[in-house]
mmCIF file of C-alpha atoms and ligand atoms in Angstrom:
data_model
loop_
_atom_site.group_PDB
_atom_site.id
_atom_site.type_symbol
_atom_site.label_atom_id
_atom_site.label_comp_id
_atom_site.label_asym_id
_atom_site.label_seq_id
_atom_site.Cartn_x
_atom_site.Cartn_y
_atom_site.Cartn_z
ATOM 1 C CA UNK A 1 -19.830 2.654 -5.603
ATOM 2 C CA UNK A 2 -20.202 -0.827 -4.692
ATOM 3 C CA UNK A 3 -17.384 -2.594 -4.189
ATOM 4 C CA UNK A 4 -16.918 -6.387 -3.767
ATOM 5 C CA UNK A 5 -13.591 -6.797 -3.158
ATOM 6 C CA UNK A 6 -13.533 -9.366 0.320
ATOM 7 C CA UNK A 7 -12.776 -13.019 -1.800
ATOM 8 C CA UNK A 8 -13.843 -15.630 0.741
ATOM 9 C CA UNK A 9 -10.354 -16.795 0.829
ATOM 10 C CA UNK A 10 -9.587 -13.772 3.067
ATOM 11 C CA UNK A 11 -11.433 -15.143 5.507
ATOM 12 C CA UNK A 12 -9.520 -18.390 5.974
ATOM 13 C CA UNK A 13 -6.149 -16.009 5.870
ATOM 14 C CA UNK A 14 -7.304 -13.965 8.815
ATOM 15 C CA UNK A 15 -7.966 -17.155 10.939
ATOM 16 C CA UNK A 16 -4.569 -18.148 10.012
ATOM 17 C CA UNK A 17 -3.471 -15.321 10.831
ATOM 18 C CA UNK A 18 -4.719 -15.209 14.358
ATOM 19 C CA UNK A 19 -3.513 -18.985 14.651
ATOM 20 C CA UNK A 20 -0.350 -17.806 13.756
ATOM 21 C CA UNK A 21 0.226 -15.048 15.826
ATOM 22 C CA UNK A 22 0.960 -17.243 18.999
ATOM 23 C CA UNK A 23 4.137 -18.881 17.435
ATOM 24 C CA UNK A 24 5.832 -15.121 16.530
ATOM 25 C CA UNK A 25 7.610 -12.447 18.760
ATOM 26 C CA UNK A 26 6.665 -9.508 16.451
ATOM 27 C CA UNK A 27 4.302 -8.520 13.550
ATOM 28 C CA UNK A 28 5.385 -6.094 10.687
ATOM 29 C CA UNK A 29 2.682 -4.672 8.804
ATOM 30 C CA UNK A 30 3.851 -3.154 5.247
ATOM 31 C CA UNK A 31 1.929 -0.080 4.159
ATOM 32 C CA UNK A 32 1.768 1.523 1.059
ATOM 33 C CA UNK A 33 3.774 4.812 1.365
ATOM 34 C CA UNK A 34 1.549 5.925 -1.446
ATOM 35 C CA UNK A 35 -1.618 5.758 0.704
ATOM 36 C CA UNK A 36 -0.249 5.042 4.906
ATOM 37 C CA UNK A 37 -4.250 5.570 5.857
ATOM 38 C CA UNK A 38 -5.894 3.170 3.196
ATOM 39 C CA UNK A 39 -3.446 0.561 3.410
ATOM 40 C CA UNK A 40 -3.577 0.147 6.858
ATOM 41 C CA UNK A 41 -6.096 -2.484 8.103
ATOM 42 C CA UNK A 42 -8.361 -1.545 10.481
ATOM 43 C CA UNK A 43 -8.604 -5.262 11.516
ATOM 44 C CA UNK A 44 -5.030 -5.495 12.471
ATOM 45 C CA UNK A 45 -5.387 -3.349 15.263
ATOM 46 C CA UNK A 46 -7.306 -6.100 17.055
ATOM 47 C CA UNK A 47 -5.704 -8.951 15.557
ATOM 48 C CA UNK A 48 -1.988 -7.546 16.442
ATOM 49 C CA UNK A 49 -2.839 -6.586 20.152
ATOM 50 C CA UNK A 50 -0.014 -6.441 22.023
ATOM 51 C CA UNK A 51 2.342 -7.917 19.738
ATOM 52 C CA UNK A 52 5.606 -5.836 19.349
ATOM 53 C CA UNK A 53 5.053 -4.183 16.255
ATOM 54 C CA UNK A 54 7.108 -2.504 13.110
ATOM 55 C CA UNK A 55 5.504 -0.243 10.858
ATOM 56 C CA UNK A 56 7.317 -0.399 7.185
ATOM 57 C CA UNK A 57 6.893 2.501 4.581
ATOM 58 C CA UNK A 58 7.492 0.588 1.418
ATOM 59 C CA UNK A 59 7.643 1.591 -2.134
ATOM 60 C CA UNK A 60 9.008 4.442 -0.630
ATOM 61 C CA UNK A 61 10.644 5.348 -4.496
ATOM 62 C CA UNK A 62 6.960 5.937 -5.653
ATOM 63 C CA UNK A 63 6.140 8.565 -3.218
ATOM 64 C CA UNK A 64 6.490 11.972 -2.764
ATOM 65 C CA UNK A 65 10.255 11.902 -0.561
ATOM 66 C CA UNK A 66 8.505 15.051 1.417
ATOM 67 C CA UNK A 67 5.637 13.068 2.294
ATOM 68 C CA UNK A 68 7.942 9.700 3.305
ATOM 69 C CA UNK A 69 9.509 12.160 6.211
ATOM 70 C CA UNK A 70 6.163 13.818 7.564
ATOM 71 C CA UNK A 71 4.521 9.809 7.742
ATOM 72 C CA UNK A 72 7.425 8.591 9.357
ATOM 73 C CA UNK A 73 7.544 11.235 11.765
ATOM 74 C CA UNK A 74 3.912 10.586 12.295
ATOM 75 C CA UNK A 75 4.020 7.355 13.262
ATOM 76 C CA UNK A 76 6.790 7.611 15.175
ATOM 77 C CA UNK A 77 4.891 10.264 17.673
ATOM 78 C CA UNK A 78 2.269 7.678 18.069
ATOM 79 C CA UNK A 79 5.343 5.116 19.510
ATOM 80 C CA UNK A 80 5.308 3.136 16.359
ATOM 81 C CA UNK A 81 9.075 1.852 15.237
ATOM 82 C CA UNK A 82 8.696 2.925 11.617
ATOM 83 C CA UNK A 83 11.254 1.622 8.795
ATOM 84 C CA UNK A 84 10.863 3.341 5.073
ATOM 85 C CA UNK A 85 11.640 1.135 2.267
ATOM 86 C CA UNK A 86 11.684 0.381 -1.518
ATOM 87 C CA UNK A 87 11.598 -3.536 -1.406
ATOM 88 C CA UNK A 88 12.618 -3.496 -4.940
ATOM 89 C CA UNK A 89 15.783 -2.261 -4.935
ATOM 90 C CA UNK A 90 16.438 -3.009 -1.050
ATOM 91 C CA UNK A 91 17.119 0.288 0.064
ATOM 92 C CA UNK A 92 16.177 0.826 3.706
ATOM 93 C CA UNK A 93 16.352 -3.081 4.150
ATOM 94 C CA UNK A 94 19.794 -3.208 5.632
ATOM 95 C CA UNK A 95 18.510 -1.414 8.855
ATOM 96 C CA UNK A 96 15.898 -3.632 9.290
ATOM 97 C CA UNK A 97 17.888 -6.592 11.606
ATOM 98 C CA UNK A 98 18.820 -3.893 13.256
ATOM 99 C CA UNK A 99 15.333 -2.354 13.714
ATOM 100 C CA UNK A 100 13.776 -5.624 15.406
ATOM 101 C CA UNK A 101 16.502 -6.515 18.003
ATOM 102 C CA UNK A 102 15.950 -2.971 19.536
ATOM 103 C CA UNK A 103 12.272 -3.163 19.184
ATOM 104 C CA UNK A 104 12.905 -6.775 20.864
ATOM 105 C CA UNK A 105 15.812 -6.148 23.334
ATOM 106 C CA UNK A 106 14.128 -6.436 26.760
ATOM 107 C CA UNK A 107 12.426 -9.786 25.029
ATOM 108 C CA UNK A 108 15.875 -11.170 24.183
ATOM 109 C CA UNK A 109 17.473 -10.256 27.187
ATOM 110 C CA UNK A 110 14.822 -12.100 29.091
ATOM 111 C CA UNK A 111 15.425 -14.842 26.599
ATOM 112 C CA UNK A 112 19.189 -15.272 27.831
ATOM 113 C CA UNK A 113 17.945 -15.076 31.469
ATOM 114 C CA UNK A 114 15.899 -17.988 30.840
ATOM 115 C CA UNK A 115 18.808 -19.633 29.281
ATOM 116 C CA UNK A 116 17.510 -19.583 25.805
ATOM 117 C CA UNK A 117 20.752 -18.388 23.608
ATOM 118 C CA UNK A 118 20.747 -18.130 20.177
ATOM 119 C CA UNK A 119 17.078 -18.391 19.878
ATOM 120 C CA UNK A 120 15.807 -16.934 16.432
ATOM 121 C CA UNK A 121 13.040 -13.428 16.380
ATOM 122 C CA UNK A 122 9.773 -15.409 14.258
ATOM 123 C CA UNK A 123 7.946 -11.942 12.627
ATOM 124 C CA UNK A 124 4.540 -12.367 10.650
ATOM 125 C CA UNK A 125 4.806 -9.729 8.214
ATOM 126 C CA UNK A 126 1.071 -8.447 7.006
ATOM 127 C CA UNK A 127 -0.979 -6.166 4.676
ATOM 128 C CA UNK A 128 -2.796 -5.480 1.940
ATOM 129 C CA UNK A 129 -2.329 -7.357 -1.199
ATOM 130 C CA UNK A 130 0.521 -6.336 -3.328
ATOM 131 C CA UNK A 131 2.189 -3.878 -1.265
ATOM 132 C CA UNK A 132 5.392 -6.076 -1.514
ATOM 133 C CA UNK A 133 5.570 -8.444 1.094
ATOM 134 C CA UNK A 134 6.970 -11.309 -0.345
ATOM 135 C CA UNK A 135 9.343 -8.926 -2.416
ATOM 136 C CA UNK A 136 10.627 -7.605 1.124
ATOM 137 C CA UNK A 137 11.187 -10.668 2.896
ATOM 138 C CA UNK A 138 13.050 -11.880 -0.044
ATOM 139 C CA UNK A 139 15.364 -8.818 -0.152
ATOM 140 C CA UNK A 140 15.905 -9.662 3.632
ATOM 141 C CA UNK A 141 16.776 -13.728 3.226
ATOM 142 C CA UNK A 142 19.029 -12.192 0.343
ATOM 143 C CA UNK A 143 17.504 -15.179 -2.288
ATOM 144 C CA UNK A 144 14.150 -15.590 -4.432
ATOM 145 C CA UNK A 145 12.327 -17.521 -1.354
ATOM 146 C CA UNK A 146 8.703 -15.817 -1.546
ATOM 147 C CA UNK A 147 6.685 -15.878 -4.857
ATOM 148 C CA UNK A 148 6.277 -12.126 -5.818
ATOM 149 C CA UNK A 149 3.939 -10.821 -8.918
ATOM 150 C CA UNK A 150 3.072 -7.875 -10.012
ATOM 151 C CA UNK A 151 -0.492 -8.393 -9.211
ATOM 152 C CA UNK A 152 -2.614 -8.291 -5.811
ATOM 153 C CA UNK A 153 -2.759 -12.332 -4.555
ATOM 154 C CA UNK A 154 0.353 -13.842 -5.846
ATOM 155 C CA UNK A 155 0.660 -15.446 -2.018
ATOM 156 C CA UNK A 156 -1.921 -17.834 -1.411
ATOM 157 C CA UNK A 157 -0.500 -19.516 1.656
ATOM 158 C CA UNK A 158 1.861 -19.131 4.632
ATOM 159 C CA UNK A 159 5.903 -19.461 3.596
ATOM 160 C CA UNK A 160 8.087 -19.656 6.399
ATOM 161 C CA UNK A 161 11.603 -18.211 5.247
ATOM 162 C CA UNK A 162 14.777 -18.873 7.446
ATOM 163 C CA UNK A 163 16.368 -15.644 6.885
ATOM 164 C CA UNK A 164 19.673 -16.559 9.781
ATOM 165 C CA UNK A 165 20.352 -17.757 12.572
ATOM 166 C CA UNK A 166 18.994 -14.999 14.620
ATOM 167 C CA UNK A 167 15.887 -14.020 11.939
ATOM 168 C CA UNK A 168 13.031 -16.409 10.781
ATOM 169 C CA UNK A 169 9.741 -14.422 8.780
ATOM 170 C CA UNK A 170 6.341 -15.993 7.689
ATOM 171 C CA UNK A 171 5.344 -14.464 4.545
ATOM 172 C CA UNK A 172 1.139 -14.206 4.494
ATOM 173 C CA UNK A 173 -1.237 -13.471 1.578
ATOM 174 C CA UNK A 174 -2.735 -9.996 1.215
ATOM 175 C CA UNK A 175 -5.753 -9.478 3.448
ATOM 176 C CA UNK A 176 -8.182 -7.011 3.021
ATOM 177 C CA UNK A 177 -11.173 -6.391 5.505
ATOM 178 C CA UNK A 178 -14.699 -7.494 5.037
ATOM 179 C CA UNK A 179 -16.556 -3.807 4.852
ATOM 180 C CA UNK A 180 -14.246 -0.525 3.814
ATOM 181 C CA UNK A 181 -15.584 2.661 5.528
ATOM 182 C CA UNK A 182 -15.981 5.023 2.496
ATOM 183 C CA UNK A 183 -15.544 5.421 -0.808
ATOM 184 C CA UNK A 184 -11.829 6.671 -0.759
ATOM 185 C CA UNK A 185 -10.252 3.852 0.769
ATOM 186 C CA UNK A 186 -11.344 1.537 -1.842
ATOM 187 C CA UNK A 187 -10.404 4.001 -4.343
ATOM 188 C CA UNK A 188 -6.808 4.590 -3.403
ATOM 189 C CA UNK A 189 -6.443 0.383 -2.873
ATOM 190 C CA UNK A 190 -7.488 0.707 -6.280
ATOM 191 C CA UNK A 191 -5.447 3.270 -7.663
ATOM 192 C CA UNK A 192 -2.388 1.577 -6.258
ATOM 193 C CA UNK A 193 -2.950 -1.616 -7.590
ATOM 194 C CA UNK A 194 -4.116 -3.300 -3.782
ATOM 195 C CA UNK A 195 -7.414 -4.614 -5.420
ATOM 196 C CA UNK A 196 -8.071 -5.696 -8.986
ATOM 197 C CA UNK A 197 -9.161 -3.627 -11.580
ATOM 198 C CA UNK A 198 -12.135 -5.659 -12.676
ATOM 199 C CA UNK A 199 -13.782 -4.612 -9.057
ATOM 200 C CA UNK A 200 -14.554 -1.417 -10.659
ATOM 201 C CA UNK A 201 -15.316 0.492 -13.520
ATOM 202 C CA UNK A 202 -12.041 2.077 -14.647
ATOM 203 C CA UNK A 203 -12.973 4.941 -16.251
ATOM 204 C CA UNK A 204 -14.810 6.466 -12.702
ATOM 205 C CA UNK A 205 -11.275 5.273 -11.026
ATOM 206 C CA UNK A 206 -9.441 7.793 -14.471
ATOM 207 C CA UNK A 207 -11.632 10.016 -13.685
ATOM 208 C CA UNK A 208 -11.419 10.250 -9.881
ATOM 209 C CA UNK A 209 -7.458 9.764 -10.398
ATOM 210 C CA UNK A 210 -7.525 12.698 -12.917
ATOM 211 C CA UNK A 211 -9.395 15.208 -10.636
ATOM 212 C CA UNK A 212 -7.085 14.345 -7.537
ATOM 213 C CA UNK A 213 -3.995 14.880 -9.980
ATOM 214 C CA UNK A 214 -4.947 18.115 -10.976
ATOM 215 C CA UNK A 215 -5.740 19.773 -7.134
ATOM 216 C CA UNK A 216 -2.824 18.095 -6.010
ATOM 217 C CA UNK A 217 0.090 17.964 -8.600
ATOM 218 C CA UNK A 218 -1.144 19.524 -11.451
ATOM 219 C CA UNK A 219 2.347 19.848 -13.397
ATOM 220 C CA UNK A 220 2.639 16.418 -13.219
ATOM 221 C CA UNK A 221 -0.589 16.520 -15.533
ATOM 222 C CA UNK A 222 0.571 19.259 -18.036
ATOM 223 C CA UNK A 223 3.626 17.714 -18.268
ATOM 224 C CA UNK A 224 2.800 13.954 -18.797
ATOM 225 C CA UNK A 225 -0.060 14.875 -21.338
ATOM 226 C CA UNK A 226 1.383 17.506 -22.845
ATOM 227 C CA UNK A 227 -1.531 20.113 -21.864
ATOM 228 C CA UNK A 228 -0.490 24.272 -21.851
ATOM 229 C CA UNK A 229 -3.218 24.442 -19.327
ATOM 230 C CA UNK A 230 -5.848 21.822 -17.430
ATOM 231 C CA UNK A 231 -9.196 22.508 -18.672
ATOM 232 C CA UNK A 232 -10.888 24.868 -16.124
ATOM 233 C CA UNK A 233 -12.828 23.328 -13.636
ATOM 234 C CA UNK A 234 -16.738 24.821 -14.378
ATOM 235 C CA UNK A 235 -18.995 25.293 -11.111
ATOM 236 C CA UNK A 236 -21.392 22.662 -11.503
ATOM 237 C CA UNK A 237 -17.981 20.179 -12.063
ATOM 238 C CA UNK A 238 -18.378 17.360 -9.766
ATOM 239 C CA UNK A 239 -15.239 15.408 -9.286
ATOM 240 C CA UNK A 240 -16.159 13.205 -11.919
ATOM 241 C CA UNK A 241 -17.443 15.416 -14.607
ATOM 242 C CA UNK A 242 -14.261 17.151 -14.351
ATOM 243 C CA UNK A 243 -12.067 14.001 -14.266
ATOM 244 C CA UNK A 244 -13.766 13.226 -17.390
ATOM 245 C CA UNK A 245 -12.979 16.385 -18.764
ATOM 246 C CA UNK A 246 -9.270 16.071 -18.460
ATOM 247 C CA UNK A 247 -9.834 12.603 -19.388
ATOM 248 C CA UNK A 248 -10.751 14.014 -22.828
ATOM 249 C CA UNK A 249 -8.148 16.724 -22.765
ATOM 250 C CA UNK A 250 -5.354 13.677 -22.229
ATOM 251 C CA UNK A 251 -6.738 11.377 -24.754
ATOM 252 C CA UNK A 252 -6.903 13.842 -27.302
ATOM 253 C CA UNK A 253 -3.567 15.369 -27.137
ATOM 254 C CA UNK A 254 -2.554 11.189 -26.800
ATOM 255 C CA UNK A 255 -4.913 10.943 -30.414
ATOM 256 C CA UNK A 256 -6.702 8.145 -28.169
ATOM 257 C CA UNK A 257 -9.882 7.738 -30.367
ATOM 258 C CA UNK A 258 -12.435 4.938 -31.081
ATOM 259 C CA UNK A 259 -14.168 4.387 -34.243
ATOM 260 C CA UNK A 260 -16.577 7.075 -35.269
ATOM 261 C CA UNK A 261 -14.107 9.767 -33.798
ATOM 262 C CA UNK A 262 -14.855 10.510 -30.129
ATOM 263 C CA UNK A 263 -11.974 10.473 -28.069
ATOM 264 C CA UNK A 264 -11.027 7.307 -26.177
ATOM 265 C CA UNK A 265 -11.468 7.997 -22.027
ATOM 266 C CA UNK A 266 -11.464 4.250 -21.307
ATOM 267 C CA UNK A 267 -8.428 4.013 -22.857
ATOM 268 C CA UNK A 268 -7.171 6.593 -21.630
ATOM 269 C CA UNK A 269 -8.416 5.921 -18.009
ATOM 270 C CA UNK A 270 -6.168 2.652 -18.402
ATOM 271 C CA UNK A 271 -3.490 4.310 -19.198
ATOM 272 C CA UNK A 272 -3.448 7.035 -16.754
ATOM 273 C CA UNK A 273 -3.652 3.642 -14.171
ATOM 274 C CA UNK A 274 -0.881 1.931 -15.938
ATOM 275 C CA UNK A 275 1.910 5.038 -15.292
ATOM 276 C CA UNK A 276 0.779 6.147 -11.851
ATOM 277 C CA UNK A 277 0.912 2.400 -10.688
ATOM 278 C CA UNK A 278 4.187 2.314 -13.097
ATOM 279 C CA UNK A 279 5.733 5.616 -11.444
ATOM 280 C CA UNK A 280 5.653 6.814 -15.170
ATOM 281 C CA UNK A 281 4.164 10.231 -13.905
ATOM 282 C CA UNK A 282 6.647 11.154 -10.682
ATOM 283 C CA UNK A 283 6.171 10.165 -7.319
ATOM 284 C CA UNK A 284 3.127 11.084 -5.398
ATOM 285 C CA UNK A 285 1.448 10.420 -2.110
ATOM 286 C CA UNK A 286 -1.993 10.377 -2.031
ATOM 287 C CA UNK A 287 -3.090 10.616 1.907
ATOM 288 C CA UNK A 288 -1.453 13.218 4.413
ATOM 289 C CA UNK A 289 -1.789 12.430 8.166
ATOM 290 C CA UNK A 290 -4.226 15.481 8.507
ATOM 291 C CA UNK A 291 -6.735 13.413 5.819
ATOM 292 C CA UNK A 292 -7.861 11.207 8.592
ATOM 293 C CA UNK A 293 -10.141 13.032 9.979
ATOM 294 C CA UNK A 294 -13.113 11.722 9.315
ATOM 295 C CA UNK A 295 -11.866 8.701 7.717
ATOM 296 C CA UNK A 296 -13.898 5.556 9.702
ATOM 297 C CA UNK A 297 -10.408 3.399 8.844
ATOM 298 C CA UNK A 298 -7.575 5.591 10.780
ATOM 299 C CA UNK A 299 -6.057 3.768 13.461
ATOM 300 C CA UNK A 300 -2.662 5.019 14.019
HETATM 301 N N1 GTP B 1 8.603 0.268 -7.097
HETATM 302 C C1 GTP B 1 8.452 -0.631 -6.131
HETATM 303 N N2 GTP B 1 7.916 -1.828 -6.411
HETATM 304 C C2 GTP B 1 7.783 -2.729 -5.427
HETATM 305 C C3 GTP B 1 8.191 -2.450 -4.094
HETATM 306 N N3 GTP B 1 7.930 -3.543 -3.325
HETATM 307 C C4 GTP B 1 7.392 -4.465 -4.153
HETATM 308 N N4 GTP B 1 7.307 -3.983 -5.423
HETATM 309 C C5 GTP B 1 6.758 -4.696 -6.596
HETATM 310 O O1 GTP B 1 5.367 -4.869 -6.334
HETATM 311 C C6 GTP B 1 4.900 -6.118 -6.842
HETATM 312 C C7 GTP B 1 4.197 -6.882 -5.748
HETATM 313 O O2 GTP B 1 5.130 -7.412 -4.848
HETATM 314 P P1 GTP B 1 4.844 -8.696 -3.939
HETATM 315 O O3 GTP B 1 6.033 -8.850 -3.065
HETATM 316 O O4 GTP B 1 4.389 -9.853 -4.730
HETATM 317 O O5 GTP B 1 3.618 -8.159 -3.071
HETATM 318 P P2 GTP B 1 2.821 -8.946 -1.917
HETATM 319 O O6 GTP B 1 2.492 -7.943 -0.866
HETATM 320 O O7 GTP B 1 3.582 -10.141 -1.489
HETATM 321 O O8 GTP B 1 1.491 -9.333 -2.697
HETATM 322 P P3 GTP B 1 0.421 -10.527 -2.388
HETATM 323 O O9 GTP B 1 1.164 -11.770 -2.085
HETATM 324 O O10 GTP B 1 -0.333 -10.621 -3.662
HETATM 325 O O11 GTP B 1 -0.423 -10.041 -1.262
HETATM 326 C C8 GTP B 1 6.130 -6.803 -7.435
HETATM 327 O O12 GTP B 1 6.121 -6.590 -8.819
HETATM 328 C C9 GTP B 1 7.301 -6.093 -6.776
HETATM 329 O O13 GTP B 1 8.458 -6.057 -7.583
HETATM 330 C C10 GTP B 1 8.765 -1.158 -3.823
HETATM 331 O O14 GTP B 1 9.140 -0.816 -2.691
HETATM 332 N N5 GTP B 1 8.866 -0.300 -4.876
HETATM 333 MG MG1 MG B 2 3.096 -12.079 -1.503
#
């Protein structure tokens, strides 16, 4: 799978980014509760340093709630401060003032030493295209500051946003990192909505979507697409020859056909897309902390 998914605007983001970095107290990086390993960037690591960090779980409402605790956990044995959210609706946000004047407390004591009252925490907050940046820093400032789309790159420059007098945040646009380490990471950035569509072909994505369904939620599948059983998996069944296969068995009980008769799996591959990025088929995490082993782009 060849993926070109690193638009050269990215790289004029990351140098902002560094740039940036010197004018804020802390940096929180928004994952995708959906997929915590994927959506991490491996490049922030280095960027960040030693930058007082907060780790938010958002779109917390389209994973599995199990899954949210056992992440959050996670990250917190590694000495991360970890906040789970669902930007949309706000919840978690409230806590999140809170959140950075413990994570900051020594630096704002040291701040009233120095006779510097009142001074305002700057954050940066960072990650991957569409994981809801903008929509979270507007939930925070309580108003429609940050431009927010349903699409990865809506934010195509730095917005600082005076949240109070104690809270300013720069809003960034999504950054991605110049080579992905395998196949899956792209895939789940995919899946989730992180990268565009047009990157790849969508009916490997259905089918690689399907066969992941089906080991790791398979109601979800009978249920949504109305199947007594998933179609057995034969021996010689790769992942994608048996994604396709349930891509058939979908798009025929859905009467997805084109012309001529056969039944529709592009369609249907768009479709499956459309409700798992739409939460149409429950609420499922895709990467458990034990799945980075021996995936190049961990860096809890
Ligand atoms: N269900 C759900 N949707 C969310 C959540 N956070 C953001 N969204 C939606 O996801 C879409 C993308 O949100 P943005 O805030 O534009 O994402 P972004 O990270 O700023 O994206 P870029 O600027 O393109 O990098 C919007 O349609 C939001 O309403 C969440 O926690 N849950
Ligand atoms: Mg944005």
């Amino acid at each position: 799978m060849n993926i070109q998914w690193y638009p050269g605007h990215m790289t004029k983001t990351r140098r902002q980014i560094e740039a940036d970095l010197k004018l804020v107290d802390m940096v929180v990086e928004i994952i995708d509760a959906r997929i915590p390993i994927s959506s991490r960037n491996p490049d922030i690591d280095q960027l960040v340093g030693d930058k007082p960090r907060l780790v938010v779980l958002n779109r917390c409402d389209q994973a599995d709630p199990g899954t949210n605790r056992i992440w959050s956990e996670y990250f917190k044995s590694k000495g991360c401060t970890v906040l789970e959210t669902d930007a949309k609706t706000g919840t978690g946000i409230n806590r999140f003032s809170q959140v950075v004047q413990t994570a900051l407390k020594d630096q704002i004591a040291r701040w009233r030493e120095k006779g510097q009252v009142g001074r305002p925490v700057r954050a940066m907050v960072v990650g991957v295209p569409n994981v809801g940046k903008s929509t979270f820093i507007n939930k925070i400032a309580r108003r429609k500051s940050a431009k927010a789309g349903d699409r990865p790159g809506v934010t195509r420059g730095k917005q600082w946003v005076n949240v109070d007098s104690t809270l300013d945040l720069l809003d960034t646009p999504g950054i991605l990192w110049p080579k992905f380490e395998d196949e899956l990471t792209g895939m789940h950035l995919a899946f989730t909505g992180a990268v565009k569509d047009d990157i790849m072909d969508v009916e490997t994505l259905g089918c690689h979507l399907m066969c992941f369904m089906s080991d790791r939620y398979p109601e979800a599948l009978t249920t949504a697409y109305k199947l007594a059983d998933l179609p057995k998996r034969e021996e010689e069944d790769n992942d994608i020859a048996y994604g396709y296969r349930l891509l058939q068995a979908a798009a025929q009980k859905r009467g997805m056909r084109i012309s001529g008769g056969d039944v529709d799996t592009e369609r249907m591959a768009r479709v499956l897309l459309d409700e798992y990025r739409g939460g149409k088929l429950g609420r499922f995490t895709l990467e458990l902390p034990e799945d980075q082993q021996g995936r190049g782009c961990a860096n809890a």
